[in-house]
XYZ file of N, CA and C in Angstrom:
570
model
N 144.289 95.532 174.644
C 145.015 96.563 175.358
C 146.370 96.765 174.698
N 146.904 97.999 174.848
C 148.168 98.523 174.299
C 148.983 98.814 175.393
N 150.473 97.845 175.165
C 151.256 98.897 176.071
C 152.777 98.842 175.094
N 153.445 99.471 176.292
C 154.703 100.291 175.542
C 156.223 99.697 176.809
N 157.137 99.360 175.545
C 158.573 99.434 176.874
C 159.263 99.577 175.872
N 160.604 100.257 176.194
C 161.503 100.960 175.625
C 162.785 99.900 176.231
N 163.561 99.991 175.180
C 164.870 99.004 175.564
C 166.159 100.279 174.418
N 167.267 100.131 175.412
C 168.245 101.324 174.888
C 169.017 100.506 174.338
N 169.988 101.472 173.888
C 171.204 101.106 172.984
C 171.811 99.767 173.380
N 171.916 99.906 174.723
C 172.957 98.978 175.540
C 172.058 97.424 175.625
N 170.710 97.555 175.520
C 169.632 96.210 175.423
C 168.929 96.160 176.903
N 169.134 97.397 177.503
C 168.158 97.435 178.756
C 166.696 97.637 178.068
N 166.147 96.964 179.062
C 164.144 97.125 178.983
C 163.942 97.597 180.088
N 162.593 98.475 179.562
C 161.876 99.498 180.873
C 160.922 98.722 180.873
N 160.267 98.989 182.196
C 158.995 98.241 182.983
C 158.022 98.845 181.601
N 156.768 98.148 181.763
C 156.014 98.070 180.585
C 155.333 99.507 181.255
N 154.825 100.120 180.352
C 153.611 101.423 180.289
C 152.927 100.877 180.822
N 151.855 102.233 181.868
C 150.516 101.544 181.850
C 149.879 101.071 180.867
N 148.986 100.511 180.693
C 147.936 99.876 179.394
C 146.417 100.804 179.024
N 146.774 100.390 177.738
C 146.187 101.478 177.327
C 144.847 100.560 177.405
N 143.317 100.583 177.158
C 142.338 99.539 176.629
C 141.441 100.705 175.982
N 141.049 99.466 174.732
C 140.197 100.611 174.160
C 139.839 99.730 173.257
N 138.562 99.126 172.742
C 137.397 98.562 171.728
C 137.733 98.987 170.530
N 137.789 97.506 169.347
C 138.682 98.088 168.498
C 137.136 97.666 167.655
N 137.147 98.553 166.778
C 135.755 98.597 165.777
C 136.113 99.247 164.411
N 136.377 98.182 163.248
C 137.225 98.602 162.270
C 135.887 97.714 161.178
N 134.249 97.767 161.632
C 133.319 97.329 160.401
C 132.783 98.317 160.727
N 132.498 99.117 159.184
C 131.113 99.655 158.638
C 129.877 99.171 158.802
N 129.169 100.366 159.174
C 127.626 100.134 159.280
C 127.128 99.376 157.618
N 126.252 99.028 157.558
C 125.640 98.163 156.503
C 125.194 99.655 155.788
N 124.815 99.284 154.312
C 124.477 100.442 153.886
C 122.572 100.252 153.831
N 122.152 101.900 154.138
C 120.696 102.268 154.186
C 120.002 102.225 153.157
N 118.622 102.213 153.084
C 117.904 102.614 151.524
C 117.006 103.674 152.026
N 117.366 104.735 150.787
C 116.563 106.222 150.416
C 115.613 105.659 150.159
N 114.503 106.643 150.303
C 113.336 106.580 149.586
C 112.423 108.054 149.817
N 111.463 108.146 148.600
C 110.744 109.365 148.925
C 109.702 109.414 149.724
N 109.308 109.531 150.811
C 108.498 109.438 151.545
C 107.295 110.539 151.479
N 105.905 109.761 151.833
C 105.045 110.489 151.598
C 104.348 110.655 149.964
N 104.555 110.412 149.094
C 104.650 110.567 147.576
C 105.139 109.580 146.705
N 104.730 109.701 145.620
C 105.465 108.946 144.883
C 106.040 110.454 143.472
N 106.255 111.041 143.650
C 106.536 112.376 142.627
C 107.544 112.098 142.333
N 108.490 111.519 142.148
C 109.768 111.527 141.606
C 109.608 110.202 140.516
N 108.621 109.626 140.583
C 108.883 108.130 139.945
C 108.458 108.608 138.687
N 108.551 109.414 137.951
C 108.938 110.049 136.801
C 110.102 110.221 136.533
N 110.681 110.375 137.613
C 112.397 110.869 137.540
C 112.395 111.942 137.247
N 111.368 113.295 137.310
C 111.140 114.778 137.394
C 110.674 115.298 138.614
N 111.471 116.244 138.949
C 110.791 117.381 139.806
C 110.587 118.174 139.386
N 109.276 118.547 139.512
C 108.447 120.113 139.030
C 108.403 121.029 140.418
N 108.190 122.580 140.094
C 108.369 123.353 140.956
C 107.587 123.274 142.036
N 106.147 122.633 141.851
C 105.269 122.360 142.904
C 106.668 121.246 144.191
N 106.773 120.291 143.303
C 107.567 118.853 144.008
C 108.858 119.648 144.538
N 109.332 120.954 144.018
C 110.545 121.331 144.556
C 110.734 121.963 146.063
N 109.491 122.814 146.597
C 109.083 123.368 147.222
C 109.702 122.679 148.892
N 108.815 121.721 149.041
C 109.198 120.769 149.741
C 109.118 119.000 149.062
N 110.317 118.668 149.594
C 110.012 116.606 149.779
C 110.590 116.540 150.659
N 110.095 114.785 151.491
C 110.549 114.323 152.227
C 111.179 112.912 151.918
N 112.499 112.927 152.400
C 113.307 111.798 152.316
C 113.272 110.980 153.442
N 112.943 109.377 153.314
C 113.158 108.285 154.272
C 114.725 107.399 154.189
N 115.555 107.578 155.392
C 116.413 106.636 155.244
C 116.036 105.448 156.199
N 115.689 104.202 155.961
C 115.971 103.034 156.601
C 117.244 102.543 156.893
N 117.038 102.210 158.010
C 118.620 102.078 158.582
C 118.449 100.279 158.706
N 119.209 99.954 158.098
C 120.134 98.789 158.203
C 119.534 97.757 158.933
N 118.760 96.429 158.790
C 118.605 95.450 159.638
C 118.720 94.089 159.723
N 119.814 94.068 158.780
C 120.697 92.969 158.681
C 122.343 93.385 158.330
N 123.423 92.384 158.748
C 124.561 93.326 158.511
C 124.909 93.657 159.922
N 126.021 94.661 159.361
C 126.386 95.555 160.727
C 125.224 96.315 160.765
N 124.617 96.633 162.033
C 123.338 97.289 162.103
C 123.743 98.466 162.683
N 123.312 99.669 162.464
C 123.415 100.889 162.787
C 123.105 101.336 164.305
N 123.411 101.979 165.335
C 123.482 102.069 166.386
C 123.052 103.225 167.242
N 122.465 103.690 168.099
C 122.663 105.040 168.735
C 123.587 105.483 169.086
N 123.626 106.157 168.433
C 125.360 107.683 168.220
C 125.837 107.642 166.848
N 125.060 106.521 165.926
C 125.958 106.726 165.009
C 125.279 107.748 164.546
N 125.862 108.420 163.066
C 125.237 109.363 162.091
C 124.817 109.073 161.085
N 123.940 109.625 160.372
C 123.123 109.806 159.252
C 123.137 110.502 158.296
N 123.615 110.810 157.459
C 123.347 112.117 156.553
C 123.187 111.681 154.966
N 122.333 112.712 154.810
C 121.853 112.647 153.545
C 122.810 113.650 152.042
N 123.112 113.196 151.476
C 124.330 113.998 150.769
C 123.439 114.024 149.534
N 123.917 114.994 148.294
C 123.836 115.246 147.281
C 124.461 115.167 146.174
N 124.651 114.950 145.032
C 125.780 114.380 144.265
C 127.209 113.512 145.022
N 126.757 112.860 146.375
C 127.695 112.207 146.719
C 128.732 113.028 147.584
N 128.184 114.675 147.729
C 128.688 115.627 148.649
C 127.386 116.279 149.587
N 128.361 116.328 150.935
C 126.855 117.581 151.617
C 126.171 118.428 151.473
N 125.314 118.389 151.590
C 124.137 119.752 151.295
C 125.197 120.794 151.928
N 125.339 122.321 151.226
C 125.645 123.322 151.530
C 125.217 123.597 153.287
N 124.542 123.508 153.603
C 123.561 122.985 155.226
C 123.706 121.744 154.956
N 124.484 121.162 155.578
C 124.504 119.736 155.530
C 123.197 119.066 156.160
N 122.876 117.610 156.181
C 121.837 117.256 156.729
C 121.916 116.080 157.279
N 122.265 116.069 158.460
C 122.680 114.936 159.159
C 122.291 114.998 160.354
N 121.825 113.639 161.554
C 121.542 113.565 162.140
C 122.152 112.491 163.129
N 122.360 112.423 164.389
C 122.953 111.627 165.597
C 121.748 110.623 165.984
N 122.066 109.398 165.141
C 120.863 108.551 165.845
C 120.618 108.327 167.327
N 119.589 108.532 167.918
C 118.629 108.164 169.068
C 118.163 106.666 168.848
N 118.114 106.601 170.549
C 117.391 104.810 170.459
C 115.868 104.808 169.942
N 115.215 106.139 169.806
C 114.072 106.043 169.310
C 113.947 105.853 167.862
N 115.341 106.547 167.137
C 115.505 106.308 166.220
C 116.100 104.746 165.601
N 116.587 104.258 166.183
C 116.902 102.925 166.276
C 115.678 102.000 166.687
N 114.907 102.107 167.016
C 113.562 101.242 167.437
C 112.280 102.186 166.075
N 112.399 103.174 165.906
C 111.749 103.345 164.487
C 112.281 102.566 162.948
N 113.451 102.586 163.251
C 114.013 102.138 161.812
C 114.457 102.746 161.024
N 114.303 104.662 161.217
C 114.435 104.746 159.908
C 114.393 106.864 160.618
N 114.857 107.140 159.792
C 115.171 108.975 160.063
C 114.369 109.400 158.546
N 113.868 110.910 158.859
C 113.540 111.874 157.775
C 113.808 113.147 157.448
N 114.343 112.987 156.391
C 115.273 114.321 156.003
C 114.032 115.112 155.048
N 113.812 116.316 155.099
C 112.945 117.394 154.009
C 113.949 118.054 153.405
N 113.191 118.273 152.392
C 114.545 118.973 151.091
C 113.955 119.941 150.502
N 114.283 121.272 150.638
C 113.433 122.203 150.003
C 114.052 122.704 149.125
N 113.584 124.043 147.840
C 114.023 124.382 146.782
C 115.277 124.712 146.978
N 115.291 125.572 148.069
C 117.017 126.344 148.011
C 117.841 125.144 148.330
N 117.973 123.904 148.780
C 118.683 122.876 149.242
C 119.281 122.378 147.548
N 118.279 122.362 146.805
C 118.617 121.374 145.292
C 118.845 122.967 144.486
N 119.213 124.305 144.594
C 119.964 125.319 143.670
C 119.197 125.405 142.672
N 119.900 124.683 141.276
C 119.483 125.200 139.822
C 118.751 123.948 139.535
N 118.307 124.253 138.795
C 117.464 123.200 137.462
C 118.372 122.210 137.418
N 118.414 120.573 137.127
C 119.141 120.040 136.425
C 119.075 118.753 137.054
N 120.334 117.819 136.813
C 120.170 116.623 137.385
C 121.198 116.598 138.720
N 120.236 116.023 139.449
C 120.356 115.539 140.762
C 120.512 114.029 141.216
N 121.308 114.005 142.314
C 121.792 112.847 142.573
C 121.328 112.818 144.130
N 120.546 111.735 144.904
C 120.656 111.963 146.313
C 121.332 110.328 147.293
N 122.067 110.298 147.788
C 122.292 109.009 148.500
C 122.287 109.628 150.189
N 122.646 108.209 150.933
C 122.699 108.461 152.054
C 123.862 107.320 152.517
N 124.374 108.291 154.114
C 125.236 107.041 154.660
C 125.418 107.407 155.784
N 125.616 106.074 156.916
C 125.704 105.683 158.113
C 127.308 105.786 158.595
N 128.015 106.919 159.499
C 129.566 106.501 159.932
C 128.900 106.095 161.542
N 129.738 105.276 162.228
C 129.141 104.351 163.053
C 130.254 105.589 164.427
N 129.973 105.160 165.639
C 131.163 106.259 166.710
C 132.134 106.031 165.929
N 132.812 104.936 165.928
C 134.505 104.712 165.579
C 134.612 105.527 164.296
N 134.050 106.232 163.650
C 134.539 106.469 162.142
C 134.430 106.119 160.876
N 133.713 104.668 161.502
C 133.509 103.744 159.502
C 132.673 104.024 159.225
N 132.132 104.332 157.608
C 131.369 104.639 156.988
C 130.924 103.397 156.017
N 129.350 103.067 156.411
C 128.861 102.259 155.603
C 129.027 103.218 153.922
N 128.536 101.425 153.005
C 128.717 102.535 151.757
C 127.019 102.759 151.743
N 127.348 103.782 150.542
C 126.229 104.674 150.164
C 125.321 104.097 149.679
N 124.210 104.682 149.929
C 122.619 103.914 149.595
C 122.322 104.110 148.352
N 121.514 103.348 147.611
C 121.261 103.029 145.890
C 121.184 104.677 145.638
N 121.590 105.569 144.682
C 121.382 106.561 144.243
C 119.588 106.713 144.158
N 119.109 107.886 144.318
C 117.588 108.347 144.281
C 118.226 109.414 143.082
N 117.806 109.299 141.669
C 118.066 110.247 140.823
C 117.033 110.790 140.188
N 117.121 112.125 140.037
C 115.824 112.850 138.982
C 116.546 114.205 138.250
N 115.545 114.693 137.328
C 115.972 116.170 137.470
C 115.326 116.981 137.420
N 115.417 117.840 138.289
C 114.978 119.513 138.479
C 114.591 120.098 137.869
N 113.527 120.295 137.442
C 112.759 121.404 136.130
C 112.058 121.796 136.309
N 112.244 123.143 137.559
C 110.489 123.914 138.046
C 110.771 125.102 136.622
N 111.227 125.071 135.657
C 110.733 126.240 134.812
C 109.947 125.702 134.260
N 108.605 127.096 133.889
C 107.469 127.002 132.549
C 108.128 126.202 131.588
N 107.307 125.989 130.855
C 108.037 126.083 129.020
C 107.181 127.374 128.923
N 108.063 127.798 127.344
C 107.637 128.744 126.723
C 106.255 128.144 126.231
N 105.340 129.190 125.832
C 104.279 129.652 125.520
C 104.168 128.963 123.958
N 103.152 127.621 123.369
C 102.919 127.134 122.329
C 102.598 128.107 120.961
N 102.922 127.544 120.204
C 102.372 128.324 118.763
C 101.536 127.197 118.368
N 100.795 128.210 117.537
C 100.002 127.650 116.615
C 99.787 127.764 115.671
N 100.129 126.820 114.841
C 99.933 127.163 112.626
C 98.743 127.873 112.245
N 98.463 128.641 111.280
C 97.726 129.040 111.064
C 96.665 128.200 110.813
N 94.862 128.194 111.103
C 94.168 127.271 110.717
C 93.027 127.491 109.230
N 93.556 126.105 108.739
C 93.046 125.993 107.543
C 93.135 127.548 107.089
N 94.085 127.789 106.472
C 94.791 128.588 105.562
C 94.517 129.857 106.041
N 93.276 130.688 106.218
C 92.450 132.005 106.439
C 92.416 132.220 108.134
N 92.754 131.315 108.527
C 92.617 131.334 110.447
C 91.493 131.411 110.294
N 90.129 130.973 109.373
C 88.604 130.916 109.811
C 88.679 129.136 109.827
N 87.284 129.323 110.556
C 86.916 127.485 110.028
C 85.156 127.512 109.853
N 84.837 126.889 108.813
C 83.691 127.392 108.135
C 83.450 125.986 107.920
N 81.910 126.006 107.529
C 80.962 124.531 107.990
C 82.093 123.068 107.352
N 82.638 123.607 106.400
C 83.303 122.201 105.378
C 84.533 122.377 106.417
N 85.285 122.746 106.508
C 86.649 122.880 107.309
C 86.355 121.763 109.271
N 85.284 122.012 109.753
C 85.038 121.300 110.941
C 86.187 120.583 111.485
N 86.764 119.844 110.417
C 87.485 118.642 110.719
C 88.808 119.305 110.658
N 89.149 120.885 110.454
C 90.314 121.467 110.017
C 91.662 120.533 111.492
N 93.023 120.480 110.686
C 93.799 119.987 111.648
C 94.137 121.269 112.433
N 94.658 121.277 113.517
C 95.467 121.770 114.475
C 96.784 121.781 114.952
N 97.894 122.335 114.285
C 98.835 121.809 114.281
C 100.182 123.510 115.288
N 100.923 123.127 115.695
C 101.911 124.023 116.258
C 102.929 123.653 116.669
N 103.556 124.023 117.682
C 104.930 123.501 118.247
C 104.911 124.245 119.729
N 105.389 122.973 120.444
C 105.329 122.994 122.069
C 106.693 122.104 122.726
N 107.503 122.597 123.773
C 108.301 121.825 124.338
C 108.049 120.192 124.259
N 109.219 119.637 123.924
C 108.961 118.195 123.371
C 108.512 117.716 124.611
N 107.956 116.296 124.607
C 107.272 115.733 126.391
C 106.579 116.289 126.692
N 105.762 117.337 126.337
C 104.981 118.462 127.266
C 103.523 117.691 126.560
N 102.510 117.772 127.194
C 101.391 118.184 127.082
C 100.891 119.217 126.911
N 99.523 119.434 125.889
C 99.113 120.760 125.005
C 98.059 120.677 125.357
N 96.886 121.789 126.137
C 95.352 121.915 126.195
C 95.468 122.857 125.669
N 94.244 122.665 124.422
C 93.620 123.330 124.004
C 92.127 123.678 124.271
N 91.682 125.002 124.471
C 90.685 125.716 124.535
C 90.007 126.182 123.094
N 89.149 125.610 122.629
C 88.272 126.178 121.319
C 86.587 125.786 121.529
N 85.708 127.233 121.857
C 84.387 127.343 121.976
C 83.615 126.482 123.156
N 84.789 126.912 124.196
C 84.230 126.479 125.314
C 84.390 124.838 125.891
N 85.110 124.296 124.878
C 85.809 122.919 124.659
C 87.074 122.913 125.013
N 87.527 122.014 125.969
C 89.424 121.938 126.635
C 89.354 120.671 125.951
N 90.860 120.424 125.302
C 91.371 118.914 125.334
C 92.649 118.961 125.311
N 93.073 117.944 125.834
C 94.553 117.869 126.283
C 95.279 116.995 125.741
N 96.215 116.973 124.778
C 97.206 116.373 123.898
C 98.346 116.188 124.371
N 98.761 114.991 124.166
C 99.767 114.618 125.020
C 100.681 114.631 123.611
């Protein structure tokens, strides 16, 4: 409890203030772990435009430590800042007896192409903020690649009974995989 008395120039004291009381809570929640829920698509450390569409994020909340509470908050941030729509949530005791909240992240949430950063963190009523959960990192690449070339084959672009074995050669986005289609035959080159 807090109280207050005032004493003047002269060294008089005033009767004490009423008292103030009030629960002093100066620890952070423990910090959570991200994870992708539902999937494992990121464990490439790529998102493709299919994976951009929708994902779902799992935060586990804390069960050792300062443990996370009903009322505290949740939110899921992006480079270590809020989603433009932020995404945060007021834990429930249901949520506290589940363990764990789920955030979905759709294309317009992650913007442009590129690398992405996702963490999460727990501020408890009083204000403290656990620290941030292990980074979940990938990057963003729902564009095509451009369209493969192909060298000319065996010199004439024909292939004739001796040639069979002619190579196949072109140029394709590096990392990418190449199927080829010839006489009703697919194979896929990594």
């Amino acid at each position: 409890s807090l109280a207050a008395f005032v004493t003047d120039a002269a060294g008089n004291t005033s009767a004490a203030s009423a008292a103030l009381t009030f629960p002093l809570d100066a620890t952070a929640p423990a910090a959570p772990v991200l994870s992708e829920q539902g999937s494992n698509d990121l464990g490439n450390g790529l998102m493709n435009a299919a994976e951009a569409q929708s994902t779902t994020f799992r935060i586990a909340l804390p069960q050792a430590g300062s443990k996370a509470v009903a009322g505290d908050t949740v939110e899921l941030l992006l480079g270590g800042q809020p989603f433009e729509v932020p995404k945060y949530v007021t834990l429930s005791a249901a949520d506290i007896a589940n363990q764990h909240v789920e955030f979905t992240v759709v294309a317009a949430d992650l913007k442009l192409d590129g690398a992405k950063s996702l963490t999460a963190v727990i501020t408890d009523i009083a204000g403290n903020r656990s620290p941030a959960s292990v980074a979940l990192a990938f990057t963003r690449d729902t564009a095509a690649p451009a369209a493969p070339t192909i060298n000319p084959i065996a010199t004439d672009d024909r292939i004739n009974a001796n040639e069979q074995t002619a190579t196949i050669s072109g140029k394709a986005e590096a990392n990418a995989s190449v199927t080829l289609t010839l006489g009703g035959t697919t194979r896929t080159l990594a």
